[in-house]
C-alpha atoms as a PDB file:
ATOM      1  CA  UNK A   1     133.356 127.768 294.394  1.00  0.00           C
ATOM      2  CA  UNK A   2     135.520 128.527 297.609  1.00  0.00           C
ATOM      3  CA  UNK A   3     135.781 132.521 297.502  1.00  0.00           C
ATOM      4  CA  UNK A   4     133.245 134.654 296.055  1.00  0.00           C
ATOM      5  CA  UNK A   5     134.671 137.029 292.676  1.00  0.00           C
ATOM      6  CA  UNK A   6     135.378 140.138 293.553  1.00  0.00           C
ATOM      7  CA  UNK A   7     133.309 143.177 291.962  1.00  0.00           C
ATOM      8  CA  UNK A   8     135.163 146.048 290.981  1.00  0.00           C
ATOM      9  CA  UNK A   9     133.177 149.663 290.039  1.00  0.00           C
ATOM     10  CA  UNK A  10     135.362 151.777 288.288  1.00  0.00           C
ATOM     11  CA  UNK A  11     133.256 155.352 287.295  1.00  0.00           C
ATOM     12  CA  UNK A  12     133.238 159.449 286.743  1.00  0.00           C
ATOM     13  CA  UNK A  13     132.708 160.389 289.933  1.00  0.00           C
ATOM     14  CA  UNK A  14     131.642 159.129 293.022  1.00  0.00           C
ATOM     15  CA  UNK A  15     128.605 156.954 291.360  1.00  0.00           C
ATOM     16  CA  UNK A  16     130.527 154.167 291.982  1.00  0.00           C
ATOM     17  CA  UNK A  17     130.429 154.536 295.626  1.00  0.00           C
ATOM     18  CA  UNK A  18     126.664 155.597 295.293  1.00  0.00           C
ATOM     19  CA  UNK A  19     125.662 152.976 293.554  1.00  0.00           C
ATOM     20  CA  UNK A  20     127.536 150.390 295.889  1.00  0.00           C
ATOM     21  CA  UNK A  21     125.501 151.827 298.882  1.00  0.00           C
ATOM     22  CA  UNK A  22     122.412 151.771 297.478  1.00  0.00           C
ATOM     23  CA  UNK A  23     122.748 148.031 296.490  1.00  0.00           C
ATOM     24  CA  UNK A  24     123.706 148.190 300.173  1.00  0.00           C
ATOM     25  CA  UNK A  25     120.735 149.521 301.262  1.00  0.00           C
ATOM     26  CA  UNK A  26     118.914 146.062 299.722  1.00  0.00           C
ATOM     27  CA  UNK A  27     121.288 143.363 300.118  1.00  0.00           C
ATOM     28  CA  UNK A  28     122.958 144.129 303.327  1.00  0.00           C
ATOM     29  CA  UNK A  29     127.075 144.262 303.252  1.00  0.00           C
ATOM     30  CA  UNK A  30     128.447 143.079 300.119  1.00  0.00           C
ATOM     31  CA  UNK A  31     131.851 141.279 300.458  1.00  0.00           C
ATOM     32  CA  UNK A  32     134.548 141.578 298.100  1.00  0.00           C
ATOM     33  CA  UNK A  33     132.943 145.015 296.142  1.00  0.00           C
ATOM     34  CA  UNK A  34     134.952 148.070 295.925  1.00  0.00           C
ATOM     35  CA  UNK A  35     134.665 151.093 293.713  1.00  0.00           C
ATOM     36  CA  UNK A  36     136.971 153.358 292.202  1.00  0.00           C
ATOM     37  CA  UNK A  37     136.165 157.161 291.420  1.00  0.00           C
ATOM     38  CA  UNK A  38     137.925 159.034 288.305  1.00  0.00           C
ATOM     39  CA  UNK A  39     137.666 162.513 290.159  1.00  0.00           C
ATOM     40  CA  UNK A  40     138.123 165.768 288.502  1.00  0.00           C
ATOM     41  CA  UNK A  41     141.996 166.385 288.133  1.00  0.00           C
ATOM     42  CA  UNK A  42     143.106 162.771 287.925  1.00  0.00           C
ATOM     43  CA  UNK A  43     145.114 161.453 285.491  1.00  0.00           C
ATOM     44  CA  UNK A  44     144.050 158.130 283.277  1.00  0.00           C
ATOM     45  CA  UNK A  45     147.828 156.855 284.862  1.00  0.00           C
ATOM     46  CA  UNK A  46     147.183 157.822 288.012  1.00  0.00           C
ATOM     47  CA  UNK A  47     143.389 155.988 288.098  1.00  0.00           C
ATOM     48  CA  UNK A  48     145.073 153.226 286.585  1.00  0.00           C
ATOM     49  CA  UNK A  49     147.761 153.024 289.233  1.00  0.00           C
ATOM     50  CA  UNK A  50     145.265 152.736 292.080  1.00  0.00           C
ATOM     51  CA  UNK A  51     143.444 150.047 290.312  1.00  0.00           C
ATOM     52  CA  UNK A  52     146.218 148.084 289.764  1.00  0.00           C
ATOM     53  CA  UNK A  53     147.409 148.396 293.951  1.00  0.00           C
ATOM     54  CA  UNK A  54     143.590 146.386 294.334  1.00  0.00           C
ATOM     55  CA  UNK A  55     144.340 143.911 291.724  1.00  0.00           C
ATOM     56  CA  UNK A  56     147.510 143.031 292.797  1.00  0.00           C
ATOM     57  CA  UNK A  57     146.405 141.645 295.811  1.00  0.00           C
ATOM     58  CA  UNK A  58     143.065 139.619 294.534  1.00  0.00           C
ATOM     59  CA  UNK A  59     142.497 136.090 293.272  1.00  0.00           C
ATOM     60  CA  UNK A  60     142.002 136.126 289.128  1.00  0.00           C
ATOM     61  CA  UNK A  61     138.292 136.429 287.076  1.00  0.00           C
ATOM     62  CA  UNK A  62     137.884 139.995 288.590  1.00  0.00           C
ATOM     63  CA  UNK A  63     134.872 141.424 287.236  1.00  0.00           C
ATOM     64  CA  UNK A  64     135.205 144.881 286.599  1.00  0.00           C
ATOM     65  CA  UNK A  65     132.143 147.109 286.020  1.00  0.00           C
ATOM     66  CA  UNK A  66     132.186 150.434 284.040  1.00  0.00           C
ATOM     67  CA  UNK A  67     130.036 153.732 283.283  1.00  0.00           C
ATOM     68  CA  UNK A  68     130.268 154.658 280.327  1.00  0.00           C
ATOM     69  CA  UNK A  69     131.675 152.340 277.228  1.00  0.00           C
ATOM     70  CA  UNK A  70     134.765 154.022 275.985  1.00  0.00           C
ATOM     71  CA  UNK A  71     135.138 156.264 278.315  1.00  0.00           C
ATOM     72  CA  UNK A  72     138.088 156.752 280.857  1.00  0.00           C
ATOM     73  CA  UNK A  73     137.334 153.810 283.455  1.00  0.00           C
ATOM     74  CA  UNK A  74     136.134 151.558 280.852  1.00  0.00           C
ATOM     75  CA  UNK A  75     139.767 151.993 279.202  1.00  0.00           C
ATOM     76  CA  UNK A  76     141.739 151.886 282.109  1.00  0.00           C
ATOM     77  CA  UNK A  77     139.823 148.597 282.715  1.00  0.00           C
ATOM     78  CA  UNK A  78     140.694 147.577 279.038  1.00  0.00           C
ATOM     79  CA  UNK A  79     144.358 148.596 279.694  1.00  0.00           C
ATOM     80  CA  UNK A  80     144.573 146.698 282.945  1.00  0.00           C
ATOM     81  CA  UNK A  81     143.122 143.463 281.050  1.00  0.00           C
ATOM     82  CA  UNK A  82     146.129 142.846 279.277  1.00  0.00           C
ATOM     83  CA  UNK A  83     147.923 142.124 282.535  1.00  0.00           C
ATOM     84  CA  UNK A  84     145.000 140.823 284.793  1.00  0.00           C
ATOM     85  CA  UNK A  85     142.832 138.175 284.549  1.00  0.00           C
ATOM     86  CA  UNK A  86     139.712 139.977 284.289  1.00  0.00           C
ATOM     87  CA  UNK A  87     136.265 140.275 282.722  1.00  0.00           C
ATOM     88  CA  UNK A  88     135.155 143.706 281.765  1.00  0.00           C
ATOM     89  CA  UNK A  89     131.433 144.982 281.508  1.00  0.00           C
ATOM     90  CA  UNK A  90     129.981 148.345 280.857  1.00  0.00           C
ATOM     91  CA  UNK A  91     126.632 150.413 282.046  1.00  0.00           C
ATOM     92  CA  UNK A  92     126.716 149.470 285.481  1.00  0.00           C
ATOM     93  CA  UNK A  93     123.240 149.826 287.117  1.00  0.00           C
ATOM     94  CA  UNK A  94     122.439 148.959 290.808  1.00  0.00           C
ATOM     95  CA  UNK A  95     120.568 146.023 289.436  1.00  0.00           C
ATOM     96  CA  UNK A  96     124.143 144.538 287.844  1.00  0.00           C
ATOM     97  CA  UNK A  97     125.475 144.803 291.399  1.00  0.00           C
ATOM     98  CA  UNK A  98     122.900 143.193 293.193  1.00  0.00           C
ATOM     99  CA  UNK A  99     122.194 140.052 290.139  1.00  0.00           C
ATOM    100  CA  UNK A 100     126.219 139.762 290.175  1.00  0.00           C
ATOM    101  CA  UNK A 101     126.407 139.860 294.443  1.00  0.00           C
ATOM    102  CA  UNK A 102     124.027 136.740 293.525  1.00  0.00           C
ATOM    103  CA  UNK A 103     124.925 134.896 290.680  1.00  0.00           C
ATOM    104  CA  UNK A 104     128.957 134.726 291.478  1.00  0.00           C
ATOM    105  CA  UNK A 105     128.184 132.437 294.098  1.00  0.00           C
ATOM    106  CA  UNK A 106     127.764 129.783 291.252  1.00  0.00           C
ATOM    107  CA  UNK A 107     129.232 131.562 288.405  1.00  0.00           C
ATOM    108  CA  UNK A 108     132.597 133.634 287.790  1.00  0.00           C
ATOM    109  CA  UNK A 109     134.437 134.528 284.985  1.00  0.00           C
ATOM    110  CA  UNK A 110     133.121 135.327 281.425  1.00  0.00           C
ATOM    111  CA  UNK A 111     130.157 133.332 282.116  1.00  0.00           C
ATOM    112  CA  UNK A 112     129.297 135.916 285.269  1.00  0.00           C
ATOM    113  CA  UNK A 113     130.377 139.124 282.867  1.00  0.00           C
ATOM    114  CA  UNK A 114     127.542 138.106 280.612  1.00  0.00           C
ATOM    115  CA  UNK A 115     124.821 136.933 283.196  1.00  0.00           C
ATOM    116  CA  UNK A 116     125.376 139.946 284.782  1.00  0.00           C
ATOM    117  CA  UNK A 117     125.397 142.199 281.174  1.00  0.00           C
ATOM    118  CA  UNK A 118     121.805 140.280 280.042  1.00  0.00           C
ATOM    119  CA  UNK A 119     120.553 141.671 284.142  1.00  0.00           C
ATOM    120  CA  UNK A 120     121.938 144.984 282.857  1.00  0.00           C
ATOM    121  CA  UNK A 121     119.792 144.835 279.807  1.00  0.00           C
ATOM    122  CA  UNK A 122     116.883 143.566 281.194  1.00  0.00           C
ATOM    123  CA  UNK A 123     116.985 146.232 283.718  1.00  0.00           C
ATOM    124  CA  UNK A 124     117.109 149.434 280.725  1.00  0.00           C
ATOM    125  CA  UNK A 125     113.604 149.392 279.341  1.00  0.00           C
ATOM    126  CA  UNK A 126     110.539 151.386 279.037  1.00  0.00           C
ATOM    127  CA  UNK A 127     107.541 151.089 281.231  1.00  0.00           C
ATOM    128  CA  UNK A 128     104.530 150.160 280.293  1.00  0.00           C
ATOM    129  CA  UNK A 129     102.204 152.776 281.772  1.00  0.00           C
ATOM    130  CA  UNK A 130      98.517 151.763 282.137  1.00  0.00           C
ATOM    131  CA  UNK A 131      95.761 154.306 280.171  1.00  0.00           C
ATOM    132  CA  UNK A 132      95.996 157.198 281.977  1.00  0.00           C
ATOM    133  CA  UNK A 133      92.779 159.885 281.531  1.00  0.00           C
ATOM    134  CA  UNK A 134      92.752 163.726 281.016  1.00  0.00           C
ATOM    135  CA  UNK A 135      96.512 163.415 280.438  1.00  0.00           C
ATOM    136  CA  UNK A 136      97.382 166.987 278.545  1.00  0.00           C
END
């Protein structure tokens, strides 16, 4: 694989960028990530609009990572899909970003999307705690 897939972050807010620079904060620059904030006040066209401006000028098998399944930047991503070649996951945790900064250097595509969902997963569970004593 000559060029690495590019990673786009599309959330409420400026988690997005957040999230980007703490994955920054462990890995170091990543190349060819960008995030994209619904703020308070913009329109689902207008979000969609400066999505599209990125897209036009990338290779295809974007992956696109969401907040929040069914909400606004998962369907603008789900609108844009019917025009670009991309691959569309949601629940984006900092672990998703750093596995898929990883993995597309072998992978891309649908095969990356769900490498980098089963990271997701893997990453949402409860700890196991060891006995504590005198706990009230």
């Amino acid at each position: 694989m000559n060029e690495k897939s590019w990673i786009l972050i599309l959330t409420h807010g400026n988690v997005g960028e957040a999230f980007v620079e703490s994955a920054e904060m462990i890995m170091g620059t990543l190349a060819n990530v960008q995030a994209f904030s619904l703020l308070p006040g913009m329109s689902p066209e207008e979000f969609i609009e400066t999505i599209k401006v990125k897209l036009d000028t990338l290779p295809k098998g974007v992956l696109v990572l969401t907040d929040l399944f069914g909400g606004t930047p998962f369907n603008a991503a789900i609108a844009l899909s019917g025009n670009y070649d991309i691959n569309v996951v949601s629940g984006v945790n900092i672990s998703m970003i750093i596995e898929g900064d990883l993995l597309r250097n072998d992978l891309s595509g649908r095969e990356l999307a769900e490498a980098v969902q089963q990271v997701g997963m893997k990453a949402c569970c409860v700890a196991d705690l060891p006995q504590q004593k005198n706990i009230k």
